[in-house]
Coordinates of C-alpha atoms and ligand atoms in Angstrom, one line a residue:
M3 CA 20.9 55.1 43.8
A4 CA 19.0 55.7 40.7
W5 CA 16.1 58.2 40.8
F6 CA 13.9 56.1 38.7
K7 CA 13.6 52.6 39.6
K8 CA 11.3 50.2 38.0
V9 CA 10.0 47.7 40.5
R10 CA 9.5 44.6 38.5
K11 CA 6.9 42.1 39.6
P12 CA 7.3 38.6 38.4
I13 CA 4.4 37.5 36.3
E14 CA 1.9 35.4 38.3
P15 CA 1.5 32.1 37.0
Q16 CA -2.1 31.7 35.7
A17 CA -2.9 28.7 37.7
N18 CA -6.6 28.7 37.4
K19 CA -7.0 30.1 34.1
E20 CA -7.7 27.4 31.4
S21 CA -5.9 27.6 28.1
R22 CA -8.1 28.3 25.1
V23 CA -6.1 25.9 23.1
P24 CA -7.0 22.3 24.0
E25 CA -4.0 20.4 24.8
G26 CA -2.7 17.6 22.5
L27 CA -4.7 18.8 19.5
W28 CA -1.5 19.2 17.4
I29 CA 1.7 17.3 17.4
K30 CA 5.1 18.1 15.9
C31 CA 6.9 15.5 14.1
P32 CA 10.3 14.8 15.7
S33 CA 11.7 13.8 12.3
C34 CA 10.5 16.3 9.7
A35 CA 9.1 19.0 12.1
E36 CA 5.7 18.9 10.3
I37 CA 2.9 20.0 12.6
I38 CA 0.2 17.2 12.4
Y39 CA -3.4 17.5 13.5
N40 CA -3.9 14.9 16.1
K41 CA -7.0 13.5 14.3
D42 CA -5.1 13.1 11.0
L43 CA -2.5 10.9 13.0
V44 CA -5.2 8.6 14.2
A45 CA -6.2 8.0 10.7
T46 CA -2.7 7.0 9.8
I47 CA -2.3 4.8 12.8
N48 CA 0.2 7.3 14.4
V49 CA 2.6 7.4 11.3
C50 CA 3.6 10.8 10.1
P51 CA 1.8 11.5 6.7
K52 CA 4.8 13.5 5.4
C53 CA 7.9 11.5 6.4
A54 CA 6.5 8.2 7.6
H55 CA 8.0 8.6 11.1
H56 CA 6.5 6.0 13.3
F57 CA 5.1 7.4 16.6
R58 CA 4.5 5.0 19.4
L59 CA 1.3 3.1 19.5
G60 CA -0.5 2.0 22.5
A61 CA -1.5 -1.7 23.0
S62 CA -5.2 -1.1 22.6
E63 CA -4.8 0.9 19.4
R64 CA -2.4 -1.9 18.2
L65 CA -5.2 -4.5 18.7
R66 CA -7.6 -2.3 17.0
M67 CA -5.2 -2.0 14.1
L68 CA -4.6 -5.8 13.8
F69 CA -7.9 -7.4 14.3
D70 CA -10.8 -7.3 11.8
G71 CA -13.3 -6.4 14.3
E72 CA -14.1 -7.3 17.9
W73 CA -11.7 -9.4 20.0
E74 CA -11.9 -11.4 23.2
E75 CA -9.5 -10.1 26.0
F76 CA -8.1 -12.5 28.6
D77 CA -6.5 -12.3 32.0
A78 CA -7.2 -8.5 32.2
G79 CA -7.6 -8.6 36.0
L80 CA -4.1 -10.1 36.8
Q81 CA -2.2 -7.6 39.0
S82 CA 1.4 -7.7 40.4
T83 CA 1.5 -8.5 44.2
D84 CA 4.8 -6.5 44.6
P85 CA 6.5 -9.8 46.1
L86 CA 9.6 -8.0 47.0
E87 CA 7.9 -5.0 48.4
F88 CA 10.5 -3.1 46.4
V89 CA 11.3 0.6 47.1
D90 CA 13.6 2.8 45.0
T91 CA 13.0 6.5 44.7
K92 CA 9.3 5.7 45.6
P93 CA 7.6 2.4 46.4
Y94 CA 6.9 0.1 43.5
K95 CA 3.2 -0.2 44.7
T96 CA 2.9 3.7 44.2
R97 CA 4.3 3.3 40.7
L98 CA 2.0 0.4 39.9
D99 CA -0.9 2.4 41.1
A100 CA 0.0 5.5 39.1
S101 CA 0.4 3.4 36.0
I102 CA -2.9 1.6 36.5
T103 CA -4.7 5.0 36.8
A104 CA -2.9 6.4 33.9
T105 CA -3.4 3.7 31.4
G106 CA -6.6 2.0 32.6
M107 CA -4.6 -1.3 32.4
N108 CA -3.5 -3.6 35.2
D109 CA -0.1 -4.3 33.7
A110 CA 1.9 -3.8 30.6
V111 CA 0.3 -6.3 28.2
I112 CA -3.0 -7.1 26.6
S113 CA -3.8 -10.6 25.5
A114 CA -6.6 -11.3 23.3
I115 CA -7.9 -13.6 20.6
G116 CA -9.6 -12.2 17.4
K117 CA -9.3 -12.5 13.7
I118 CA -6.4 -11.0 11.5
D119 CA -7.7 -11.0 8.0
G120 CA -10.0 -13.8 8.8
I121 CA -7.3 -15.9 10.6
E122 CA -8.2 -16.6 14.3
T123 CA -5.0 -15.5 16.2
S124 CA -3.8 -15.3 19.8
V125 CA -2.2 -12.0 20.1
A126 CA -0.2 -10.3 23.1
A127 CA 0.4 -6.6 22.6
M128 CA 2.8 -4.8 25.1
E129 CA 2.1 -1.2 26.4
Y130 CA 5.2 1.0 26.7
S131 CA 3.5 3.6 28.8
F132 CA 3.1 1.1 31.7
I133 CA 6.4 1.4 33.6
G134 CA 8.3 1.3 30.2
G135 CA 6.5 -1.9 29.0
S136 CA 8.7 -3.7 31.6
M137 CA 8.2 -7.5 31.9
G138 CA 7.3 -8.6 35.3
V139 CA 5.6 -11.6 36.7
V140 CA 2.2 -10.6 35.3
V141 CA 3.5 -9.8 31.7
G142 CA 5.3 -13.1 31.8
E143 CA 2.2 -15.0 32.9
K144 CA -0.2 -13.4 30.5
I145 CA 2.0 -14.0 27.4
T146 CA 2.6 -17.5 28.6
R147 CA -1.1 -18.1 28.9
A148 CA -1.7 -16.5 25.5
I149 CA 0.7 -19.0 24.0
E150 CA -0.8 -21.9 25.9
R151 CA -4.3 -20.8 24.8
A152 CA -3.0 -20.9 21.3
I153 CA -1.7 -24.4 21.7
G154 CA -4.9 -25.6 23.2
R155 CA -7.2 -24.0 20.4
R156 CA -4.6 -24.6 17.7
L157 CA -4.0 -21.0 16.8
P158 CA -1.1 -19.0 15.5
V159 CA 0.5 -16.5 17.8
V160 CA 1.6 -12.8 17.3
I161 CA 3.4 -10.9 20.0
V162 CA 4.1 -7.2 19.5
S163 CA 6.9 -6.1 21.7
A164 CA 7.5 -2.6 23.1
S165 CA 9.5 -2.9 26.2
G166 CA 12.4 -1.5 28.3
G167 CA 13.2 -5.2 29.3
A168 CA 12.7 -7.1 32.6
R169 CA 11.1 -5.2 35.4
M170 CA 13.8 -4.6 38.0
M171 CA 11.3 -4.1 40.9
E172 CA 10.5 -7.7 40.6
G173 CA 14.1 -8.8 40.6
A174 CA 14.9 -12.4 39.7
L175 CA 11.2 -13.2 39.3
S176 CA 11.0 -11.0 36.2
L177 CA 14.0 -12.8 34.8
M178 CA 12.3 -16.0 35.2
Q179 CA 9.6 -15.0 32.8
M180 CA 12.2 -15.1 30.0
A181 CA 12.6 -18.8 30.4
K182 CA 8.9 -19.5 31.2
I183 CA 7.9 -17.7 27.8
S184 CA 10.5 -19.3 25.9
A185 CA 9.6 -22.8 27.1
A186 CA 5.9 -22.0 26.2
L187 CA 7.1 -21.0 22.7
A188 CA 9.0 -24.2 22.4
R189 CA 5.8 -26.2 23.0
L190 CA 4.0 -24.1 20.5
D191 CA 6.8 -25.0 18.0
R192 CA 6.3 -28.7 18.7
G193 CA 2.7 -28.2 18.0
R194 CA 3.6 -26.9 14.6
L195 CA 1.9 -23.5 15.1
P196 CA 3.5 -20.4 13.8
Y197 CA 4.7 -17.5 16.0
T198 CA 5.2 -14.1 14.4
S199 CA 7.2 -11.6 16.5
V200 CA 6.6 -7.9 15.8
L201 CA 9.3 -5.5 17.3
T202 CA 8.2 -1.9 17.8
D203 CA 10.2 1.0 19.2
P204 CA 11.7 0.2 21.7
T205 CA 12.4 -3.5 22.2
T206 CA 15.3 -3.9 24.5
G207 CA 16.8 -5.9 27.5
G208 CA 15.2 -9.3 28.6
V209 CA 12.4 -9.0 26.0
T210 CA 14.9 -8.9 23.1
A211 CA 16.9 -11.7 25.0
S212 CA 14.0 -14.0 25.0
F213 CA 10.7 -14.1 23.0
A214 CA 11.1 -11.1 20.8
M215 CA 13.9 -12.9 19.0
L216 CA 12.3 -16.4 18.9
G217 CA 9.7 -15.6 16.2
D218 CA 9.4 -18.0 13.2
V219 CA 9.2 -14.7 11.4
I220 CA 10.6 -11.6 13.0
I221 CA 9.2 -8.2 11.7
A222 CA 10.1 -4.8 12.9
E223 CA 8.7 -1.3 12.4
P224 CA 11.0 1.2 10.7
K225 CA 13.6 2.9 12.8
A226 CA 12.6 1.0 16.0
L227 CA 15.3 0.8 18.7
I228 CA 16.1 -2.8 19.1
G229 CA 18.9 -4.1 21.4
F230 CA 19.9 -5.8 24.6
A231 CA 22.1 -3.2 26.4
G232 CA 21.9 0.5 25.4
P233 CA 24.5 2.1 23.0
R234 CA 26.1 4.1 25.9
V235 CA 26.8 1.0 27.8
I236 CA 28.2 -0.9 24.9
E237 CA 30.5 2.2 23.9
Q238 CA 31.9 2.2 27.4
T239 CA 32.4 -1.5 27.5
I240 CA 34.1 -2.0 24.1
R241 CA 35.7 1.6 24.0
Q242 CA 34.8 2.0 20.4
K243 CA 32.5 4.4 18.6
L244 CA 29.4 2.8 17.4
P245 CA 28.3 3.1 13.8
D246 CA 25.4 5.2 12.5
G247 CA 22.0 3.7 12.8
F248 CA 23.3 1.0 15.3
Q249 CA 20.4 -0.9 17.0
R250 CA 17.9 0.4 14.6
S251 CA 15.6 -1.9 12.5
E252 CA 17.3 -1.3 9.2
F253 CA 20.8 -1.9 10.7
L254 CA 19.6 -5.2 12.3
L255 CA 17.9 -6.2 9.0
E256 CA 21.2 -5.8 7.3
H257 CA 23.0 -7.8 9.8
G258 CA 20.6 -10.7 9.7
M259 CA 18.8 -10.2 12.9
L260 CA 15.4 -9.6 11.4
D261 CA 13.4 -10.9 8.5
M262 CA 11.5 -7.8 7.4
V263 CA 11.1 -4.2 8.3
V264 CA 7.6 -3.3 7.4
D265 CA 5.7 0.1 7.5
R266 CA 2.8 0.0 10.1
R267 CA 0.3 0.7 7.4
D268 CA 1.2 -2.6 5.7
L269 CA 1.8 -4.6 8.9
K270 CA -1.5 -6.2 9.1
A271 CA -1.6 -7.5 5.6
T272 CA 2.1 -8.7 6.0
I273 CA 1.3 -10.6 9.2
A274 CA -1.7 -12.3 7.6
R275 CA 0.4 -13.3 4.5
V276 CA 3.2 -14.7 6.8
M277 CA 0.8 -16.7 8.9
R278 CA -1.1 -18.1 5.8
F279 CA 2.2 -19.2 4.3
A280 CA 3.1 -20.9 7.6
L281 CA -0.3 -22.5 8.0
A282 CA -0.3 -23.8 4.5
G283 CA 3.1 -25.4 5.0
R284 CA 1.9 -27.0 8.2
M285 CA -1.2 -28.4 6.4
A286 CA 1.1 -29.9 3.7
E287 CA 3.3 -31.5 6.3
A288 CA 0.3 -32.9 8.2
A289 CA -1.0 -34.4 4.9
A290 CA 2.4 -36.0 4.2
E291 CA 2.8 -37.5 7.6
P292 CA -0.4 -39.0 8.7
P293 CA 0.7 -39.8 12.3
L294 CA 1.5 -36.1 12.9
A295 CA -1.9 -35.0 11.5
V296 CA -3.1 -31.9 13.3
E297 CA -6.4 -30.3 13.4
V298 CA -6.9 -27.2 11.3
P299 CA -8.6 -24.3 13.0
A300 CA -12.1 -23.8 11.8
S301 CA -11.3 -20.2 10.8
Q302 CA -8.6 -21.3 8.3
P303 CA -9.6 -20.1 4.8
Ligands
ZN28 ZN1 7.4 13.7 9.8

């Protein structure tokens, strides 16, 4: 036995001692490793000022970015009733309550009407931090109502997707939302109102398989993950190595799945331009065919 033995005591965790550095003040860019001051990131709408990496953007920040000023929110009180009383590693009800507390929202989408560059628009923006932006009955219902409201008031529609797909805790009921939203979009189309789909990181599963890909114009943010099944599942199924950049916006644009890849800082202006173009076309059509004449929204410049 050694004569001198150092008795090592583990360092006590300083549970009650508050850190002098406030949390979340600085953020490291995963793409270029630049350390960015959080307030600078707010000014650039969560885009890295050095390399233009697009950090995820919450639904309410998204609306603030798109709308000119104030907006009116709808159906904010709708909440899932947990119809299947689903339990996996923990009960779905517990997950819901935790997300409601964390995000201050009742489900993974906000629907609102406001003006985008002067054009009154019905917008639905998804929130990824609410159970992975998954689409359950409430998300489906709120988006459907946002489309129906647009049909009633003769407004264009913008849906900003950020989703892991259908919400498995609501089983087949969440899959039915795909058909429900798609049917509402078909009615919007018959009403000759434009729908712009904006895909952000990530847009996958049942959301990609339904409304996200049904836009009259489909715009994606740079390097967003967009797909149906994940790359690992596809590799295992087809037993082939997938090419670089597979399922990213630029790859999809090159293969004809998207119309544009637009930097977030130009997104609002691009959406406004697209809607103006579509609405002008509709007005020309209406003038050419009197029986199909439609009212033009009062806000139309
Ligand atoms: Zn960066």
